[in-house]
Short mmCIF file of C-alpha atoms in Angstrom, two decimals:
data_model
loop_
_atom_site.label_atom_id
_atom_site.label_comp_id
_atom_site.label_asym_id
_atom_site.label_seq_id
_atom_site.Cartn_x
_atom_site.Cartn_y
_atom_site.Cartn_z
CA GLY A 274 73.78 -15.28 260.25
CA ALA A 275 74.91 -17.50 263.03
CA VAL A 276 78.51 -18.45 262.98
CA VAL A 277 80.16 -21.52 264.97
CA SER A 278 83.83 -21.49 264.89
CA GLN A 279 86.25 -24.23 265.70
CA HIS A 280 89.70 -24.40 266.86
CA PRO A 281 92.25 -25.78 265.79
CA SER A 282 91.34 -26.38 262.12
CA TRP A 283 93.87 -29.03 261.96
CA VAL A 284 96.05 -30.84 264.15
CA ILE A 285 98.69 -33.48 264.11
CA CYS A 286 99.44 -35.54 267.28
CA LYS A 287 101.51 -38.61 268.40
CA SER A 288 99.70 -41.62 269.36
CA GLY A 289 99.10 -41.80 273.07
CA THR A 290 98.53 -38.19 273.55
CA SER A 291 95.37 -36.05 274.15
CA VAL A 292 94.08 -33.70 271.96
CA LYS A 293 91.33 -30.82 272.82
CA ILE A 294 88.93 -29.35 270.14
CA GLU A 295 87.00 -26.17 270.73
CA CYS A 296 83.55 -25.49 269.50
CA ARG A 297 82.27 -21.71 269.85
CA SER A 298 79.11 -20.11 269.15
CA LEU A 299 80.30 -16.56 268.14
CA ASP A 300 76.95 -14.54 267.86
CA PHE A 301 74.46 -16.61 269.73
CA GLN A 302 73.86 -18.57 272.91
CA ALA A 303 73.71 -22.44 272.29
CA THR A 304 72.14 -24.71 275.14
CA THR A 305 72.80 -27.74 272.95
CA MET A 306 75.72 -28.43 270.90
CA PHE A 307 76.43 -31.68 269.00
CA TRP A 308 79.81 -33.39 268.04
CA TYR A 309 80.01 -35.29 264.59
CA ARG A 310 82.74 -37.38 262.98
CA GLN A 311 83.27 -37.80 259.56
CA PHE A 312 85.69 -40.40 257.74
CA PRO A 313 86.73 -40.10 254.28
CA LYS A 314 83.75 -40.39 251.68
CA GLN A 315 81.36 -41.25 254.64
CA SER A 316 78.53 -39.43 256.32
CA LEU A 317 78.53 -37.53 259.47
CA MET A 318 78.13 -39.66 262.40
CA LEU A 319 76.78 -38.16 265.57
CA MET A 320 78.85 -38.75 268.34
CA ALA A 321 77.33 -37.00 271.32
CA THR A 322 74.72 -34.48 272.41
CA SER A 323 76.16 -31.71 274.78
CA ASN A 324 73.73 -29.75 276.94
CA GLU A 325 75.29 -26.62 278.80
CA GLY A 326 75.86 -27.23 282.59
CA SER A 327 75.20 -31.29 282.31
CA LYS A 328 76.75 -34.37 281.31
CA ALA A 329 77.07 -35.39 277.60
CA THR A 330 74.75 -37.99 275.90
CA TYR A 331 76.78 -40.23 274.10
CA GLU A 332 75.72 -42.40 270.77
CA GLN A 333 75.90 -45.95 270.94
CA GLY A 334 79.44 -47.39 270.47
CA VAL A 335 81.11 -43.98 271.27
CA GLU A 336 83.47 -44.37 274.15
CA LYS A 337 82.75 -41.52 276.76
CA ASP A 338 85.99 -41.86 278.60
CA LYS A 339 87.88 -41.62 275.20
CA PHE A 340 86.02 -38.78 274.08
CA LEU A 341 85.61 -35.97 276.85
CA ILE A 342 82.92 -33.49 276.20
CA ASN A 343 82.46 -30.19 278.25
CA HIS A 344 79.92 -27.68 277.64
CA ALA A 345 80.69 -25.26 280.40
CA SER A 346 79.16 -22.08 278.92
CA LEU A 347 76.56 -21.18 276.62
CA THR A 348 79.05 -20.47 273.82
CA LEU A 349 81.72 -23.02 274.36
CA SER A 350 81.91 -26.83 273.95
CA THR A 351 85.18 -28.90 273.98
CA LEU A 352 86.10 -32.31 272.65
CA THR A 353 89.13 -33.90 274.15
CA VAL A 354 90.16 -37.06 272.46
CA THR A 355 92.15 -38.82 275.00
CA SER A 356 95.26 -41.14 274.57
CA ALA A 357 94.55 -40.91 270.76
CA HIS A 358 95.38 -43.70 268.14
CA PRO A 359 95.71 -43.53 264.30
CA GLU A 360 92.18 -45.15 264.00
CA ASP A 361 90.99 -41.62 265.60
CA SER A 362 92.08 -39.71 262.87
CA SER A 363 89.04 -38.06 261.30
CA PHE A 364 87.26 -34.87 260.71
CA TYR A 365 85.35 -33.75 263.73
CA ILE A 366 82.78 -31.23 263.08
CA CYS A 367 80.48 -29.57 265.89
CA SER A 368 77.11 -27.85 265.42
CA ALA A 369 75.27 -25.39 267.81
CA ARG A 370 71.63 -25.33 268.01
CA ASP A 371 70.40 -21.69 268.57
CA ARG A 372 68.67 -21.20 271.78
CA LEU A 373 66.06 -18.90 270.41
CA GLY A 374 65.43 -21.23 267.67
CA GLY A 375 62.44 -22.81 269.76
CA GLY A 376 59.52 -25.06 268.51
CA GLN A 377 60.17 -27.56 266.05
CA THR A 378 61.67 -25.30 263.23
CA TYR A 379 65.51 -24.60 263.90
CA GLU A 380 68.67 -24.94 262.53
CA GLN A 381 71.71 -26.64 263.54
CA TYR A 382 74.73 -24.16 262.73
CA PHE A 383 77.92 -26.31 261.65
CA GLY A 384 81.47 -25.30 262.40
CA PRO A 385 83.98 -25.71 259.78
CA GLY A 386 85.49 -28.86 261.13
CA THR A 387 88.76 -30.03 262.73
CA ARG A 388 91.02 -32.43 260.91
CA LEU A 389 93.03 -34.63 263.34
CA THR A 390 95.68 -36.98 262.47
CA VAL A 391 97.19 -39.31 264.72
CA THR A 392 100.60 -40.42 263.89
CA GLN B 246 69.79 -51.59 256.09
CA LYS B 247 70.92 -48.10 256.57
CA GLU B 248 68.32 -45.45 257.91
CA VAL B 249 69.27 -43.12 254.93
CA GLU B 250 70.70 -44.13 251.70
CA GLN B 251 72.24 -41.77 249.42
CA ASP B 252 74.19 -42.50 245.89
CA PRO B 253 77.62 -41.09 246.61
CA GLY B 254 78.25 -40.10 242.95
CA PRO B 255 80.17 -38.33 241.85
CA LEU B 256 77.68 -36.85 239.57
CA SER B 257 79.01 -34.58 236.65
CA VAL B 258 76.95 -32.21 234.64
CA PRO B 259 77.50 -29.38 232.39
CA GLU B 260 76.46 -25.74 233.53
CA GLY B 261 72.82 -25.03 233.09
CA ALA B 262 71.74 -28.55 233.58
CA ILE B 263 68.91 -29.55 235.95
CA VAL B 264 70.49 -31.76 238.75
CA SER B 265 68.29 -34.35 240.72
CA LEU B 266 69.62 -35.62 243.97
CA ASN B 267 67.96 -38.21 245.76
CA CYS B 268 67.78 -40.03 249.24
CA THR B 269 65.66 -42.95 250.41
CA TYR B 270 65.08 -43.53 254.17
CA SER B 271 63.57 -46.39 256.12
CA ASN B 272 62.32 -44.61 259.44
CA SER B 273 58.73 -43.95 259.04
CA ALA B 274 58.96 -41.34 262.24
CA PHE B 275 60.98 -38.76 260.24
CA GLN B 276 59.07 -35.63 259.78
CA TYR B 277 61.83 -33.06 259.18
CA PHE B 278 63.89 -33.44 255.90
CA MET B 279 66.96 -31.19 255.64
CA TRP B 280 69.39 -30.73 252.71
CA TYR B 281 73.06 -29.53 253.56
CA ARG B 282 75.60 -28.60 251.35
CA GLN B 283 79.27 -29.31 251.99
CA TYR B 284 82.47 -27.83 250.38
CA SER B 285 85.42 -29.74 250.62
CA ARG B 286 86.99 -29.57 254.06
CA LYS B 287 84.32 -27.31 255.39
CA GLY B 288 81.28 -27.86 257.76
CA PRO B 289 77.63 -28.37 256.29
CA GLU B 290 75.61 -25.46 255.70
CA LEU B 291 71.64 -25.89 255.72
CA LEU B 292 70.25 -25.29 251.98
CA MET B 293 66.60 -25.80 252.95
CA TYR B 294 64.05 -28.25 254.76
CA THR B 295 60.73 -29.52 254.47
CA TYR B 296 58.14 -30.71 256.85
CA SER B 297 56.22 -34.01 256.08
CA SER B 298 55.45 -34.41 252.32
CA GLY B 299 55.49 -31.98 249.63
CA ASN B 300 57.48 -29.51 247.79
CA LYS B 301 59.51 -26.39 248.75
CA GLU B 302 61.06 -23.88 246.44
CA ASP B 303 63.73 -21.50 247.04
CA GLY B 304 65.21 -19.91 244.12
CA ARG B 305 67.03 -22.47 241.77
CA PHE B 306 66.39 -25.35 244.50
CA THR B 307 63.33 -27.39 245.13
CA ALA B 308 63.05 -29.86 247.81
CA GLN B 309 60.36 -32.73 247.55
CA VAL B 310 59.60 -35.35 249.95
CA ASP B 311 57.40 -38.30 249.32
CA LYS B 312 56.53 -39.95 252.66
CA SER B 313 54.50 -42.86 251.19
CA SER B 314 57.55 -43.98 249.32
CA LYS B 315 60.23 -42.69 251.77
CA TYR B 316 61.92 -40.82 248.98
CA ILE B 317 63.31 -37.50 249.18
CA SER B 318 64.56 -35.18 246.26
CA LEU B 319 66.36 -32.11 245.63
CA PHE B 320 66.46 -30.40 242.32
CA ILE B 321 68.82 -27.67 241.30
CA ARG B 322 67.88 -25.62 238.39
CA ASP B 323 70.50 -23.84 236.08
CA SER B 324 73.23 -25.44 237.75
CA GLN B 325 76.48 -23.38 238.29
CA PRO B 326 80.09 -24.50 238.98
CA SER B 327 79.67 -22.66 242.33
CA ASP B 328 77.25 -25.61 243.12
CA SER B 329 79.80 -28.05 242.84
CA ALA B 330 79.89 -29.57 246.45
CA THR B 331 78.66 -32.85 248.35
CA TYR B 332 74.86 -32.65 249.16
CA LEU B 333 73.90 -34.51 252.34
CA CYS B 334 70.28 -35.36 253.05
CA ALA B 335 69.52 -35.35 256.81
CA PRO B 336 65.90 -36.40 257.92
CA ARG B 337 65.14 -36.32 261.60
CA GLY B 338 62.08 -36.96 263.69
CA ASN B 339 60.97 -34.86 266.66
CA THR B 340 64.38 -35.11 268.39
CA ASP B 341 67.54 -32.86 267.78
CA LYS B 342 69.12 -36.02 266.14
CA LEU B 343 69.96 -35.64 262.29
CA ILE B 344 70.46 -38.64 260.40
CA PHE B 345 72.88 -37.95 257.57
CA GLY B 346 73.25 -39.90 254.37
CA THR B 347 76.55 -40.32 252.94
CA GLY B 348 76.15 -37.51 250.64
CA THR B 349 76.34 -36.94 246.64
CA ARG B 350 79.40 -35.28 245.12
CA LEU B 351 78.24 -32.99 242.28
CA GLN B 352 80.64 -31.19 239.83
CA VAL B 353 79.16 -29.00 237.40
CA PHE B 354 81.61 -28.18 234.74
CA PRO B 355 81.57 -24.76 232.46
#
């Protein structure tokens, strides 16, 4: 099956620093990738939709200058949390839509997530 | 009102029990109804999905959608300890955007 990886799986950083999280589709090409954030005991909240070669589309309330998304190739999207603060501590999960999915029936394949702790 | 409401649980059942997991939603434009399973500290994995109203069965799992009452259900028969996880409903319309419920934590004890 389709596999999505994320790196790192967990990261601790100091307040004010920037952190980059990578999301890779390992065995398929993904024209569209999604970034979610999940706080403890809460649902996944979509942060942004990333299309290869174009600017990401951010959900309302998500600061695009703080959460920089780059989808430079069909297999890699990165999320950079700039000037991180303790309130940014969360579980960040990416997903990728299979390029061959087509039509209305498709699957988003999720990565294992990255746990970010900002001290 | 949240677009998708789901009882967070936890729901604790003995092995072999029939489990019923439910969601309600408010957006009548939703057409696809996904169920994801998420183990602790892992990303969600798709269990099954249904389109519009009706039932869909896959092994021990049955998904049911009643669009008239905006009610989504997932039934698990002969539950196993390995089914212990958080179950997330996630409907969507004709766009890519999934709207996740908070998830119901299920514990199946031997």
